[in-house]
Coordinates of C-alpha atoms and ligand atoms in Angstrom, one line a residue:
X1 CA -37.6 4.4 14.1
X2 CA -34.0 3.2 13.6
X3 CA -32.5 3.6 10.2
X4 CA -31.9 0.8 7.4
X5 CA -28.3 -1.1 7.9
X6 CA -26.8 -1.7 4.5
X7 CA -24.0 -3.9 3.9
X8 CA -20.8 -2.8 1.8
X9 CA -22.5 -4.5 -1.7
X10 CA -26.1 -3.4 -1.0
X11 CA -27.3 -7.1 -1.1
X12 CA -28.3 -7.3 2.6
X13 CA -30.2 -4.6 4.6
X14 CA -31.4 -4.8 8.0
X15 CA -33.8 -2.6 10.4
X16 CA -32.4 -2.8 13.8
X17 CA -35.1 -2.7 17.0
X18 CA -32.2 -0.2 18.7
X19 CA -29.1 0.9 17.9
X20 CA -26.3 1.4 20.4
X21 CA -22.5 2.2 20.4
X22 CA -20.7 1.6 23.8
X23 CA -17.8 3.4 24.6
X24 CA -16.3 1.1 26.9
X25 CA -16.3 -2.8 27.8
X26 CA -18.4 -1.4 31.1
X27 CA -21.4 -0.1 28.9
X28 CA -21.1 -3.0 26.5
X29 CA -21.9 -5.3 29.7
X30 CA -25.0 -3.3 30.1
X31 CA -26.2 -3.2 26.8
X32 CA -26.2 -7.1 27.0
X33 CA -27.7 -7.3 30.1
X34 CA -30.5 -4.3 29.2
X35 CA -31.4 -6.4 26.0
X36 CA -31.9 -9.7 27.8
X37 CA -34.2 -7.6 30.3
X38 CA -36.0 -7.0 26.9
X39 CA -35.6 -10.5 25.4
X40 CA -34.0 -8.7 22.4
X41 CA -31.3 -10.5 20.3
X42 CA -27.9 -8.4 20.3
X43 CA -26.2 -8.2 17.2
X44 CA -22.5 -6.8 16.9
X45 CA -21.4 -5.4 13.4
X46 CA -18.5 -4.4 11.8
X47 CA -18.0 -2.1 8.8
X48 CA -20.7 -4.3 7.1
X49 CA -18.4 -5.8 4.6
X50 CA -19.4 -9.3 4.7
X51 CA -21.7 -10.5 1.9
X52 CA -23.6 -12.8 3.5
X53 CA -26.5 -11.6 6.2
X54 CA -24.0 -12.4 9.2
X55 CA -24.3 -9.2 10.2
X56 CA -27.7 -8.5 10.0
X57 CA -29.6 -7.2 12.9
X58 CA -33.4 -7.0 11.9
X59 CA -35.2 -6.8 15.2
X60 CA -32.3 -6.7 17.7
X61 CA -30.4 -4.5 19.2
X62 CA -27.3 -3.2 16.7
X63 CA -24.0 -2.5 18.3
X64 CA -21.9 -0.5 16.5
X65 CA -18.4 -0.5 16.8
X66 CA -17.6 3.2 16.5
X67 CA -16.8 3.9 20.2
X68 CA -14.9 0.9 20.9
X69 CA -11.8 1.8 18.9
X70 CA -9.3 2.2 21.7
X71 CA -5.4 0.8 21.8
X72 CA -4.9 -1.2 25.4
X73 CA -1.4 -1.3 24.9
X74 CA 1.5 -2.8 23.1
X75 CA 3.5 -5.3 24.7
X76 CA 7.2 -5.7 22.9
X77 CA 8.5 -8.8 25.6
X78 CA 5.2 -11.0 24.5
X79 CA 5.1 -10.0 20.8
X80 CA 1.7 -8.2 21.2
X81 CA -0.8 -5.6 20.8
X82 CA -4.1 -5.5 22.2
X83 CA -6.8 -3.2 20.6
X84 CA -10.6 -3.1 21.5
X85 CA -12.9 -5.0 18.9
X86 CA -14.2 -1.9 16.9
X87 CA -10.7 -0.6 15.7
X88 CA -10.2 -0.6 11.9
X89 CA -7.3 -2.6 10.1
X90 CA -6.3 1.0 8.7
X91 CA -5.6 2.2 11.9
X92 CA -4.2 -1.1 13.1
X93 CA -1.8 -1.2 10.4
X94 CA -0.4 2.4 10.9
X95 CA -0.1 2.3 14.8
X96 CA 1.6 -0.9 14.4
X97 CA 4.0 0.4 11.4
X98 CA 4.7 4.1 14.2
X99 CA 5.8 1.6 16.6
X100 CA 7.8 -0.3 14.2
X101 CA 5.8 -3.1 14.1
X102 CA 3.4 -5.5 11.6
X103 CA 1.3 -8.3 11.8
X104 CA 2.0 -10.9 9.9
X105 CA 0.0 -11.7 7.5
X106 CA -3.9 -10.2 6.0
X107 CA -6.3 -9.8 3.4
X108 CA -6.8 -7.4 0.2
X109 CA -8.1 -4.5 2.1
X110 CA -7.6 -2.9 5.8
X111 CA -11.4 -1.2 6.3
X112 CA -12.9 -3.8 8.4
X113 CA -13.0 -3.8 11.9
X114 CA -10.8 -6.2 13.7
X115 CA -13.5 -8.4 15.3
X116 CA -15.5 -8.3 12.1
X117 CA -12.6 -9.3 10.0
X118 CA -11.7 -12.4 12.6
X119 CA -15.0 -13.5 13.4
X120 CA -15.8 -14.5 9.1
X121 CA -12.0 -15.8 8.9
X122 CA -10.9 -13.3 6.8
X123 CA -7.4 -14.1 5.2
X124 CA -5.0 -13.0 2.9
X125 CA -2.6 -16.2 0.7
X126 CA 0.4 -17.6 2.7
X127 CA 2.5 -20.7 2.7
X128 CA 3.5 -20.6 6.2
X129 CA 1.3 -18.0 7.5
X130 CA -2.8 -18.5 8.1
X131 CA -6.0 -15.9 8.3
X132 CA -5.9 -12.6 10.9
X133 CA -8.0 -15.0 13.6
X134 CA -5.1 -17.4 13.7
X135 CA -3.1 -14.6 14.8
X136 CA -5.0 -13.9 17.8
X137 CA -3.6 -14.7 21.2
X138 CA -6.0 -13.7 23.6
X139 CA -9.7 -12.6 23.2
X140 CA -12.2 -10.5 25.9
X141 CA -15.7 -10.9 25.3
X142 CA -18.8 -10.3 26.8
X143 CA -21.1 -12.9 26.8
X144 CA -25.0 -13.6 27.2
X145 CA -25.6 -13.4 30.9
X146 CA -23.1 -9.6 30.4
X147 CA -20.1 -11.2 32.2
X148 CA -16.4 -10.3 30.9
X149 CA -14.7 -12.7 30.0
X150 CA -10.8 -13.4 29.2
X151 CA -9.6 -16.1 27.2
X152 CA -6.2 -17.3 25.5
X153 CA -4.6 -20.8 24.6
X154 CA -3.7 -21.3 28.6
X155 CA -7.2 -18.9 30.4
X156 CA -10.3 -21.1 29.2
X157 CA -9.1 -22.4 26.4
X158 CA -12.7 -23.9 25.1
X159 CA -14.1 -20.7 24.5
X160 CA -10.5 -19.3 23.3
X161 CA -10.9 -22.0 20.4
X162 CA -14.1 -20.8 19.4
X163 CA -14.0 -17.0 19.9
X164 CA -11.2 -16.1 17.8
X165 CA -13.5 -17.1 14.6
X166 CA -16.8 -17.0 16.0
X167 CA -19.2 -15.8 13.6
X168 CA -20.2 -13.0 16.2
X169 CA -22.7 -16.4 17.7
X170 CA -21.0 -16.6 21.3
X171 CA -20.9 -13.0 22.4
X172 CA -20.0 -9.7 21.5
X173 CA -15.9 -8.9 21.4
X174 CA -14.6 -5.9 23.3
X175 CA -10.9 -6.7 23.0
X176 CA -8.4 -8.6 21.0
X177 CA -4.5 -9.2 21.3
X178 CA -2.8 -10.3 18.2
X179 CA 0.6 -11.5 17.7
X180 CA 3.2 -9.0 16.3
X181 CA 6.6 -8.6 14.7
X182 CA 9.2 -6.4 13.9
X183 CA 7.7 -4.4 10.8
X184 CA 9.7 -5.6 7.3
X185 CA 9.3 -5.3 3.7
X186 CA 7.7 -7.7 1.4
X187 CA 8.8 -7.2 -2.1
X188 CA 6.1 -7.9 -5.1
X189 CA 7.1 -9.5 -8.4
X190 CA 3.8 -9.3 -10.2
X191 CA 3.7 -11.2 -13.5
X192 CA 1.1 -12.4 -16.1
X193 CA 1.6 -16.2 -16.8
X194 CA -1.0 -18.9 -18.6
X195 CA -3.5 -20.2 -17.1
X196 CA -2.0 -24.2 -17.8
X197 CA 1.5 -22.8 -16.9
X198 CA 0.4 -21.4 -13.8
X199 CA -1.5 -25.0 -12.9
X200 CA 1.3 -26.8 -14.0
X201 CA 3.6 -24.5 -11.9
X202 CA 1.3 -24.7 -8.6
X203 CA 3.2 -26.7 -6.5
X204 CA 6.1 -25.0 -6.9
X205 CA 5.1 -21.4 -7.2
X206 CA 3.0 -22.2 -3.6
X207 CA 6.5 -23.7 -2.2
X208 CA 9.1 -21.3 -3.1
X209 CA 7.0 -18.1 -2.6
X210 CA 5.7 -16.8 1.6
X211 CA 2.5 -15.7 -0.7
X212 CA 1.2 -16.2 -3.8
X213 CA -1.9 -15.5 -5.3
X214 CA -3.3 -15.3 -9.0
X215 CA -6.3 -14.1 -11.3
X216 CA -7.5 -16.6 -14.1
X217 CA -9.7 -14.2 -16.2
X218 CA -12.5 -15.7 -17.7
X219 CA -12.9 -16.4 -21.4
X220 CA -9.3 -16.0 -21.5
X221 CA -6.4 -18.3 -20.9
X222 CA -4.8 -16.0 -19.2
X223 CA -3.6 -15.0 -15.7
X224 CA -2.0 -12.2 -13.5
X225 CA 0.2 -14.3 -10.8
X226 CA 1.8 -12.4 -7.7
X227 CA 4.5 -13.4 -5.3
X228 CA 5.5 -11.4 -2.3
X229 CA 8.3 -12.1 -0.3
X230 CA 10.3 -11.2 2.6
X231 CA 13.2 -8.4 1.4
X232 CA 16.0 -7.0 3.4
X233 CA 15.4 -4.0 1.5
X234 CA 16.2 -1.3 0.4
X235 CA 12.2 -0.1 0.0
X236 CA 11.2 0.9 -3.1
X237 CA 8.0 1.5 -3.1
X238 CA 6.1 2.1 -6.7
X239 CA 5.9 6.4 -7.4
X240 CA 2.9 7.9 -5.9
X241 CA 1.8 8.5 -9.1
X242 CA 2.0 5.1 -10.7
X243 CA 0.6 3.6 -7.3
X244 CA -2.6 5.7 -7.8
X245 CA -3.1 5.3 -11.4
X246 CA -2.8 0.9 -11.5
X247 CA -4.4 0.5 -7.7
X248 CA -6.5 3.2 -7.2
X249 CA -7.9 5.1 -11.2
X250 CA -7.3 1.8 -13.5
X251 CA -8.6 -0.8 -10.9
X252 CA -11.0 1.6 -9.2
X253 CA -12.2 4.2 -12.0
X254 CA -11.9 2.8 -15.0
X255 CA -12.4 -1.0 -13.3
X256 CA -16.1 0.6 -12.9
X257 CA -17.0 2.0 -16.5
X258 CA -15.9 -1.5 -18.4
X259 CA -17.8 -3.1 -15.7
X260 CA -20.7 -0.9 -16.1
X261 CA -20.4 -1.4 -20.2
X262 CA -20.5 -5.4 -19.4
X263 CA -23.5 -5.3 -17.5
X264 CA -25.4 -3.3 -20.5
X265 CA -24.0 -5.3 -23.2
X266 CA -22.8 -8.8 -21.7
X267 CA -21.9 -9.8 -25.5
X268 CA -19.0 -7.4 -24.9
X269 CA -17.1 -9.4 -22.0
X270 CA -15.4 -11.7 -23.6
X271 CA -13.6 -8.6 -26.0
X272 CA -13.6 -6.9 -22.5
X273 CA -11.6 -10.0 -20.6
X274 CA -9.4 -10.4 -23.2
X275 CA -8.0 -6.7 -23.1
X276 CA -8.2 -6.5 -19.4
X277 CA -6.1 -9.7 -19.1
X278 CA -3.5 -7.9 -21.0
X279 CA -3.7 -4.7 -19.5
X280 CA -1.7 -6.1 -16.2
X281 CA 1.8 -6.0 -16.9
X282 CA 5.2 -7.4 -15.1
X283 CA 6.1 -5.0 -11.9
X284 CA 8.0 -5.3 -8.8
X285 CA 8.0 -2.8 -5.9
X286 CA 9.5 -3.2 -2.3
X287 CA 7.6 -1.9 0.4
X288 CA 6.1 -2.1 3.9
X289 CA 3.6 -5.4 4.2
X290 CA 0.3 -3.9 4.8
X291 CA 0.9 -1.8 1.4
X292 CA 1.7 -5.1 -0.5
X293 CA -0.5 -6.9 1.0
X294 CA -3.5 -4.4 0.9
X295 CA -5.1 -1.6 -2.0
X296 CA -8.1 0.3 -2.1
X297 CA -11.1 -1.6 -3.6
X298 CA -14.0 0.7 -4.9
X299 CA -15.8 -1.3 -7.4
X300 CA -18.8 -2.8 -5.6
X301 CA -19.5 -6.5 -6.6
X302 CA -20.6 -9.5 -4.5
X303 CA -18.5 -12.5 -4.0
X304 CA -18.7 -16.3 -3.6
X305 CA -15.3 -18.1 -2.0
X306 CA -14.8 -21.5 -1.1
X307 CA -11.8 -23.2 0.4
X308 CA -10.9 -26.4 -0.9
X309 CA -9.0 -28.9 0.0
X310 CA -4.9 -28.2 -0.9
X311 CA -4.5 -31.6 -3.2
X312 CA -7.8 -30.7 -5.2
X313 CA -7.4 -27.6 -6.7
X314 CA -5.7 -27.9 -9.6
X315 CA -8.4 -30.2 -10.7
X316 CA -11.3 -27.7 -9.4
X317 CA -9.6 -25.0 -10.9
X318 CA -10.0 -26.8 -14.2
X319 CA -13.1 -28.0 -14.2
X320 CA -14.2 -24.0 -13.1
X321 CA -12.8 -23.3 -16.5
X322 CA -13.9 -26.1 -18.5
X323 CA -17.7 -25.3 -16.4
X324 CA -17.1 -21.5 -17.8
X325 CA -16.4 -22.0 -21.3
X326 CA -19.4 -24.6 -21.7
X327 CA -21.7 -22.2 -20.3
X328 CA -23.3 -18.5 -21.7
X329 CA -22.1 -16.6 -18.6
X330 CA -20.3 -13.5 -19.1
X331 CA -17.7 -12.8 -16.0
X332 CA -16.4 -9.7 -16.6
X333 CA -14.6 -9.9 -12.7
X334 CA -11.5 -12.5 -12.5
X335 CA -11.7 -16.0 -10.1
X336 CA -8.8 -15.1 -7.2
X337 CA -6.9 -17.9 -6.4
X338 CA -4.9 -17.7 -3.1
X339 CA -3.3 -20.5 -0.5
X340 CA -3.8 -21.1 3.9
X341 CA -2.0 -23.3 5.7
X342 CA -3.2 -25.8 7.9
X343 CA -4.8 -24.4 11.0
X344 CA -6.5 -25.2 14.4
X345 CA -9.5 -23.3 15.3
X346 CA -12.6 -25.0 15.2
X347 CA -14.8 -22.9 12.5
X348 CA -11.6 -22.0 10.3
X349 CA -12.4 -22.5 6.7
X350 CA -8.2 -24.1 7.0
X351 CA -9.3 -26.0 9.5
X352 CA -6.8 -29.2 9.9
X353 CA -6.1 -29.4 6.0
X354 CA -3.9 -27.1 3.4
X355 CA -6.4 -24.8 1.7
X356 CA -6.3 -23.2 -1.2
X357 CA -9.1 -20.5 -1.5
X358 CA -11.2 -19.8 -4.7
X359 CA -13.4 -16.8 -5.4
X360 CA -15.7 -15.6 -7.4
X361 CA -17.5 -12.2 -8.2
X362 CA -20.3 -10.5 -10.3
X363 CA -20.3 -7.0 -10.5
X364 CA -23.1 -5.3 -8.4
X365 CA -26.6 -5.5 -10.5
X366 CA -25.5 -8.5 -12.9
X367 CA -28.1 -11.1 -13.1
X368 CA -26.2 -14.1 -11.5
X369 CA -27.7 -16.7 -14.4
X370 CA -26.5 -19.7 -12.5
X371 CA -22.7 -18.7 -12.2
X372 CA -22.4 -18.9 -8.4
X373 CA -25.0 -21.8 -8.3
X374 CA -22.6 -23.5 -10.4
X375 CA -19.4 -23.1 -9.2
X376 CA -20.9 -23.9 -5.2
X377 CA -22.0 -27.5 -7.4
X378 CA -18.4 -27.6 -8.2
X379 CA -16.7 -26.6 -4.9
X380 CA -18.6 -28.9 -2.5
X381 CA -18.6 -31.8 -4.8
X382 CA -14.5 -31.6 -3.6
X383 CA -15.9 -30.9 0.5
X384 CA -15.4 -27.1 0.0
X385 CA -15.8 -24.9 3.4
X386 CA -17.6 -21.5 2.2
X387 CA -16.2 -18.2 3.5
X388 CA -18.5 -17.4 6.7
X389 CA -18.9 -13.7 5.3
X390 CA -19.0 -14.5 1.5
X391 CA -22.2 -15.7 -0.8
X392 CA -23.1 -19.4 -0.2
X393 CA -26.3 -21.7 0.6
X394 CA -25.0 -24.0 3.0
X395 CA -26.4 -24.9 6.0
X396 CA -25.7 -26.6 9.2
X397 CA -26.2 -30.4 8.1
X398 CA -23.8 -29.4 5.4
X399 CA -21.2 -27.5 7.1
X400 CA -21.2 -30.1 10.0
X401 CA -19.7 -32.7 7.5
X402 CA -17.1 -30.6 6.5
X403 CA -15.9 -29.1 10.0
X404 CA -14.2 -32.0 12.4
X405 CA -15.1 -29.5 15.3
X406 CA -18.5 -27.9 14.1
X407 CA -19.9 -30.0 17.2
X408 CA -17.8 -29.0 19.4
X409 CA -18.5 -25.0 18.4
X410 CA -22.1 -25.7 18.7
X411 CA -21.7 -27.6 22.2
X412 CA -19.7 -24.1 23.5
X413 CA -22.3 -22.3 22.3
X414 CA -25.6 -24.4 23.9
X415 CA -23.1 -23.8 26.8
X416 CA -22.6 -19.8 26.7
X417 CA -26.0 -18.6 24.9
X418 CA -28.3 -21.3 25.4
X419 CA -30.9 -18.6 24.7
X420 CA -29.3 -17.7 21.3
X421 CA -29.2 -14.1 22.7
X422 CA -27.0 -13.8 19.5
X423 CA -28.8 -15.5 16.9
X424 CA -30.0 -13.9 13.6
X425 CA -31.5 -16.4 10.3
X426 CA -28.2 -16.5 9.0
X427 CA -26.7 -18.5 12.1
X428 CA -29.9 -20.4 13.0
X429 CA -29.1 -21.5 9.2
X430 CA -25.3 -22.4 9.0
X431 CA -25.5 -23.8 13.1
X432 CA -29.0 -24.8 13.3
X433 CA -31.4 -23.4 16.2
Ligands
FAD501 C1 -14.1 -5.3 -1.0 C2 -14.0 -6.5 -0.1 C3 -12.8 -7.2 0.0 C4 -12.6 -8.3 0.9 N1 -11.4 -8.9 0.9 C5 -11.3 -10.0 1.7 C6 -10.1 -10.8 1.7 O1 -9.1 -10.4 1.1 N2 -10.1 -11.9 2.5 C7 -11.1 -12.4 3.2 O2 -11.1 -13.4 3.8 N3 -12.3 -11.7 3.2 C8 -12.4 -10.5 2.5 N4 -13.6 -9.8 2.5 C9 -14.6 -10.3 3.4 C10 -14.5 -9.5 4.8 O3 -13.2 -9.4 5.2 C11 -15.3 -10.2 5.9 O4 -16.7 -10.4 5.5 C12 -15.3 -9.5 7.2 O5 -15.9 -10.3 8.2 C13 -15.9 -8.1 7.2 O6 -15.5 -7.4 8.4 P1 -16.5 -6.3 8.9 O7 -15.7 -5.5 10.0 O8 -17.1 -5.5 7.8 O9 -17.6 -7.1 9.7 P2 -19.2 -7.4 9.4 O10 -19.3 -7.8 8.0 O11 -19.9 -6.1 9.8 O12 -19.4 -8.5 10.5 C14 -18.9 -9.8 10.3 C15 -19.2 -10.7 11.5 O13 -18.5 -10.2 12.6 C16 -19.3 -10.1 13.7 N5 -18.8 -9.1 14.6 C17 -18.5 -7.8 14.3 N6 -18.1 -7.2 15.4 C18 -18.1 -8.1 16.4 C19 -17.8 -8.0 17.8 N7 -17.3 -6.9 18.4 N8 -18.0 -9.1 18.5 C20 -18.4 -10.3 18.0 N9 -18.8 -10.4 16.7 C21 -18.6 -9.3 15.9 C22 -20.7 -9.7 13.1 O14 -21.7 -10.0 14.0 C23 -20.7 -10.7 11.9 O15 -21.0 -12.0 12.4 C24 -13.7 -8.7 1.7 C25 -15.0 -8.0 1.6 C26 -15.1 -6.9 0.7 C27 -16.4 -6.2 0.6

């Protein structure tokens, strides 16, 4: 019997029928066709960090990601590098940063694989810069019937829209190229501001800055903001030491014990969130973008993030707080705020419109007491787009209303797995059968 698949926050577990990790996009092809010899649903994961059950492979055959780690080459003429699907960000980040390179733009952390990372959207904030899928330039992928296929914006560009972000539903990735650039500094002003200053300020904190972000913590009125922007240098990178004690022991170590301490007594949180809030002080450092942009996160919680749309979120921001402070919740974990610029592909959560993204958490065991019920109220009410890999109940009917192209995703999939070789519950919910 195969083991139990956990997820990164415990919430979702799986028991795969097999479990396989090819080595090459050769045995991947096989693995396909093997399992539709069997009739068995195929189910690629990542590093299991999406919340949702996306990734879940209960009855199907599991492939891992492991053995499919390999680097295919940089190219510096087209701006490129081209890395097979099961590579971590980690590693992505340092090869790039040895060859003097970077990608543009990511998320808060660099543990996920790269095809699990781009087929939920994941994204970091940016003005002019969107999620890691929107970076892609050319994808290989094997599909249902175990034929490689090759696509980019000029080689079948139908099935290049919809397999950059394709919620692992129209194959299984071997190999992604991603735009690159010459590696350069980002330097971070971190600052605590008010939570009506920083509203009042949005527009033009969101224009002047490449990326900024901000926590509101609840049952506070207060907020830590961050900007990070292009610097010619000189680096100057926080001390090891300090680096380690605020990103690593305070938001790590100790971030777990006042969690822990909320969860026991939730009467505490409020005392909690009002210390906490005034714990994170002003700093800059200077360093290379994949430190700025990512830090190690430790503390397990599961998350709820919806994107909605650019003009509205001042106002949804503010009725978050007003919903907050009418209810009894006690949120120990801060709402993260960040920004997404218009994009094209088909199941982006930016799709067509300027996002701005807003996500909540409960630390891991907290009774959720109507918080995320809530807030999804609040976030569709304004035609929010969940994240594909974060907490949400929407389904298809839903999510077709918000998405311009939802139909045409689902039309390229009838096309490429009309036997939903790929399918788990979670996708027969959010793109019906
Ligand atoms: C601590 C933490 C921090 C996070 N920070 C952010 C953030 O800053 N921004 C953000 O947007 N999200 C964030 N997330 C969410 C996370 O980035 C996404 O859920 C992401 O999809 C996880 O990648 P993974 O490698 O773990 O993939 P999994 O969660 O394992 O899989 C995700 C999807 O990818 C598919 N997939 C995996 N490999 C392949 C393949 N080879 N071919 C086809 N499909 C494939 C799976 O089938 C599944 O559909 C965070 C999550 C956690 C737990």
């Amino acid at each position: 019997m195969t083991e139990v698949w956990r997820n990164w926050a415990g919430n979702q577990s799986a028991r795969p029928a097999q479990v396989t990790a090819p080595g090459s996009v050769e045995e991947l092809a096989a693995t396909i066709k093997a399992a539709a010899e069997a009739d068995r649903p195929v189910k690629a994961v990542g590093s299991g960090h999406s919340f949702t059950a996306i990734a879940a492979a209960g009855d199907a055959v599991m492939v891992r990601p492991d053995r499919l780690t390999a680097v295919r080459g940089i190219d510096r003429a087209a701006g490129t590098v081209t890395v097979e699907s099961g590579l971590p960000l980690h590693r992505l980040n340092r090869l790039l940063a040895a060859a003097d390179l970077s990608l543009t733009n990511m998320g808060d952390i660099e543990v996920q694989t790269v095809a699990g990372a781009t087929s939920t959207g994941t994204h970091g904030t940016g003005r002019d810069s969107g999620s890691l899928a929107a970076q892609i330039r050319a994808v290989e992928i094997v599909l249902a019937d175990g034929s490689v296929q090759t696509c980019s914006a000029t080689e079948n560009p139908e099935l290049f829209q919809g397999a950059r972000l394709g919620l692992g539903a129209l194959g299984v990735i071997s190999a992604l190229t991603f735009a690159v650039e010459p590696m350069f500094l980002l330097s971070a002003h971190e600052k605590p501001m008010g939570f009506d200053e920083v509203l009042g300020d949005f527009d033009e904190l969101t224009a002047v800055n490449e990326h900024f972000e901000f926590y509101w913590f609840p049952h506070t009125d207060r907020c830590s903001t961050k900007r990070n922007n292009r610097s010619q240098g000189p680096a100057a990178p926080l001390p090891k030491f300090k680096a380690w004690l605020d990103d690593d022991f305070v938001s790590n170590t100790v971030w777990e014990g006042v969690c822990r301490v909320g969860r026991t007594f939730p009467g505490s949180i409020p005392t909690i969130a009002q210390v906490a809030s005034r714990a994170w002080s002003e700093r800059r450092f200077t360093d290379q973008a994949y430190r700025v942009y990512t830090s190690p996160r430790k503390v397990r919680f599961v998350e709820m993030e919806y994107a909605v749309p650019r003009e509205a979120a001042t106002t949804v921001l503010r009725e978050l707080k007003a919903l907050v402070e009418r209810s009894d919740w006690r949120i120990s974990f801060p709402v993260e705020v960040r920004t997404a610029p218009a994009d094209d592909l088909w199941l982006s959560t930016a799709n067509g419109r300027d996002s701005v993204y807003i996500a909540v958490h409960l630390y891991r065991g907290t009774r959720e007491l109507g918080y995320f019920t809530e807030v999804e109220k609040l976030m569709t009410a304004h035609r929010g787009r969940p994240h594909w890999g974060k907490l949400h109940t929407r389904d298809a009917e839903y999510l077709s209303s918000v998405y311009p192209h939802f139909g045409d995703f689902t039309a390229l999939r009838d096309k490429v797995d009309p036997e939903r070789r790929f399918a788990n519950d979670y996708l027969r919910r959010v793109l019906g059968a």
